[in-house]
Amino acid sequence: MKWTTGLVLAGLAGLCVSARGGENRLAKEKSPYLQQHAHNPVDWYPWGEEAFAKAKAENKPVFLSIGYSTCHWCHVMERESFENEKVAKFMNEHFVCIKVDREERPDVDGIYITAVQAMTQGNAGWPLNVFLTPERKPFFGGTYFPPETHGRSIGFQDLLGRVSDMWAKSEADIRKDSETLSTMLNEGLVVKPEPGAAGLLKPELIPKGAAAVMKTYDAKDGGFGTAPKFPQPSVVALVLRQAVTGGDAAAQAAVVHTLKQMAAGGMYDQVGDGFARYSTDAKWLVPHFEKMLYDNAQLASLYLDASVAFKDPASAEVARGIFRYVLRDMTHAAGGFFSAEDADSEGQEGKFYCWTLEELTALLTPEELAAVVAVWGVTKEGNFVDHSNPKPLPDLNVLSVVEPGKKQAPEVAAALGSARKKLFDVRAKRVRPHRDDKVLVSWNGLMLSALARGYVVLGDDALLAAARKNFSWVKQTLWDEKTKTLAHRWRDGEADKAQLLKGYACYLQGALDLYQVTLDPEVLAFSRSLGEGMMEKFYDAKDGGFYDSTAAGELIVRLKEKDDNAEPSGNGVAVRALLQLSAITDQPALKEKAEKSLQLFAKELSTSPEGAPGLLQGLALTVKEPFRVVIAGDPASAEVKSLVKAAWSVYQPDKVVLGNAGPVEDFAKTLTPKDGKAAAYVCTGKECRLPTSDPAVVAGYLKAGPAKKE
């Protein structure tokens, strides 16, 4: 969608508190991002009616600034512009200024980033800076603006003056343009059902989507697309599915190469584990150093899938490393998982993570130094410069594996291991990057899924303990069983009131995964109740699909997100989770609603299936009956645990694993242990393989294909 109407784009070549004694309204907010701006001289408001009422009363345009606490360029713009007294004074006089944490309010962010993409023909990111009418309708926006105009790049101060002048002289025209854009947003973003669309939902869409992704594959450096390169776990997962279920050797090679290159690059923390958000270059060498929980959760699941699908111990080790990082650095004492870590420390991007050759020479033995230089490619001049800083640190090295996959001599591996420990210990004494310690239930759901599956695939009981602790804490702290309400954000003992689909959908999937590795009836009962709450609050019974948010009165358009981006789409996760829940508990109504939701997006899926891999994963569960692995016996017994492990030892994405107790389907309740031993029944529909107590036979059934009558 492109917006090119008149006055505003022709006249315009993209943060706002008070001078009330050094602290503004944001000081009362729980968001770390908003609190970062609490001492700006800008008269910032949080998103809410107070700000828009003031804008209407004073007939001022709104300056909306959206970002998040670990956003590097958000910090840069704050330093250059929002801490500037002169700039702030102008903002306070001519605008009503609003700050939004995109992680707390992705529903708000989703609308305005789409608007900016329309204005700029696709260029949008954070910081996201948008000018609105008092009625919340956008008329101009962009991302980072430098403080001063340079060449063709308009400076923020000049931009503010130009917008203010145009509002004073041409308000009616600006309002007309904002109405046009808002109408286009509604027409372009609100998906309507089309007659006959269900017929477009064919099995071929799944390989079609994978094939479209493969066209963007970088055979040299791995990954899909060009620099900057994002890990795109949901996209890679779709290609992995095609590699296994479609017997596609090229897809398999692409996945294996991509995962190896990402883990070898500087985007992976070679000293402390975990992935940064993206690579600034095509080789995965220089990352944008911030670490996000949602990336690491999805990547842990992806590497686990690869370890199972390709019997690859290297992928399993990467997953272990991610879990080490999250449990060490990103876990609250009560069990919740924190959101992110910053790219910057002491005002310098990458300072915490990078090393000079001089530092390493002083720290390491000659043998260790030789191994580090050879394996991680350290040079005197370094390979990273922070161009966003007017005084960048010199000679910094991002550590990355120079020759991925090369087998190291035992003495080199030993020297590298001892060097890594020294570097970790020394690095721990550095000033750490800021950690965003809010707990988001959506991202916690993604991590819960990864931990549950990590436990059964890697055989690590500590991962199950962390998963159970998180589940208990979320259930106790963020969930209200009476109203079936799940809070989205928690920080400093306080939960918010935002109701977001992603929170419900991702945590439902996480709880279902926890159930499928433990067969705990209590976890399944919670999942069923959470699914009911999600249906009540977000499902559109008329047209199908799930709204992103319940905040209809606050938003100029209600979205139903379908595309997977850095995070999976709420609709994609919701559809797949409901189909799994339906298969486990035999609730046909859930399946019908999930299928109706797929039908809503059928035309778009048939045209560009690669944009919504999450929905394609759900579609696969409707194309044929999923495998149901029913395990009869005591979930706490070693026999049952062995059978559960066998069920997860095979890459079979279209399966559910369930016990025979609790709110499971009636047929499962009729299945019993055999000859005093726990037994597994691998079924599709009402047809099952012969029951078995042999884990190897269970794995064989899942490899063999759909069940046949015995």
PDB file of N, CA and C in Angstrom, residues 27 306 411 465 489 518 530 601:
ATOM      1  N   ALA A  27       7.450   9.222  34.570  1.00  0.00           N
ATOM      2  CA  ALA A  27       8.069   8.692  35.791  1.00  0.00           C
ATOM      3  C   ALA A  27       7.125   7.759  36.539  1.00  0.00           C
ATOM      4  N   ALA A 306      15.866 -28.726  14.268  1.00  0.00           N
ATOM      5  CA  ALA A 306      16.940 -29.173  13.374  1.00  0.00           C
ATOM      6  C   ALA A 306      17.727 -30.322  13.990  1.00  0.00           C
ATOM      7  N   GLU A 411      44.098 -29.727  21.092  1.00  0.00           N
ATOM      8  CA  GLU A 411      44.802 -28.698  21.875  1.00  0.00           C
ATOM      9  C   GLU A 411      44.233 -27.304  21.600  1.00  0.00           C
ATOM     10  N   ALA A 465      12.174 -27.884  35.019  1.00  0.00           N
ATOM     11  CA  ALA A 465      11.963 -27.152  36.267  1.00  0.00           C
ATOM     12  C   ALA A 465      11.709 -25.675  35.994  1.00  0.00           C
ATOM     13  N   ARG A 489       1.647  -7.535  30.634  1.00  0.00           N
ATOM     14  CA  ARG A 489       2.942  -7.087  31.142  1.00  0.00           C
ATOM     15  C   ARG A 489       2.948  -7.078  32.663  1.00  0.00           C
ATOM     16  N   THR A 518       4.673 -33.400  29.569  1.00  0.00           N
ATOM     17  CA  THR A 518       4.470 -33.850  30.955  1.00  0.00           C
ATOM     18  C   THR A 518       3.196 -34.666  31.134  1.00  0.00           C
ATOM     19  N   LEU A 530      -7.697 -21.082  29.221  1.00  0.00           N
ATOM     20  CA  LEU A 530      -7.067 -19.960  28.527  1.00  0.00           C
ATOM     21  C   LEU A 530      -7.582 -19.856  27.098  1.00  0.00           C
ATOM     22  N   PHE A 601      -8.249 -15.554   5.709  1.00  0.00           N
ATOM     23  CA  PHE A 601      -6.987 -15.144   5.095  1.00  0.00           C
ATOM     24  C   PHE A 601      -6.654 -15.950   3.848  1.00  0.00           C
TER      25      PHE A 601
END
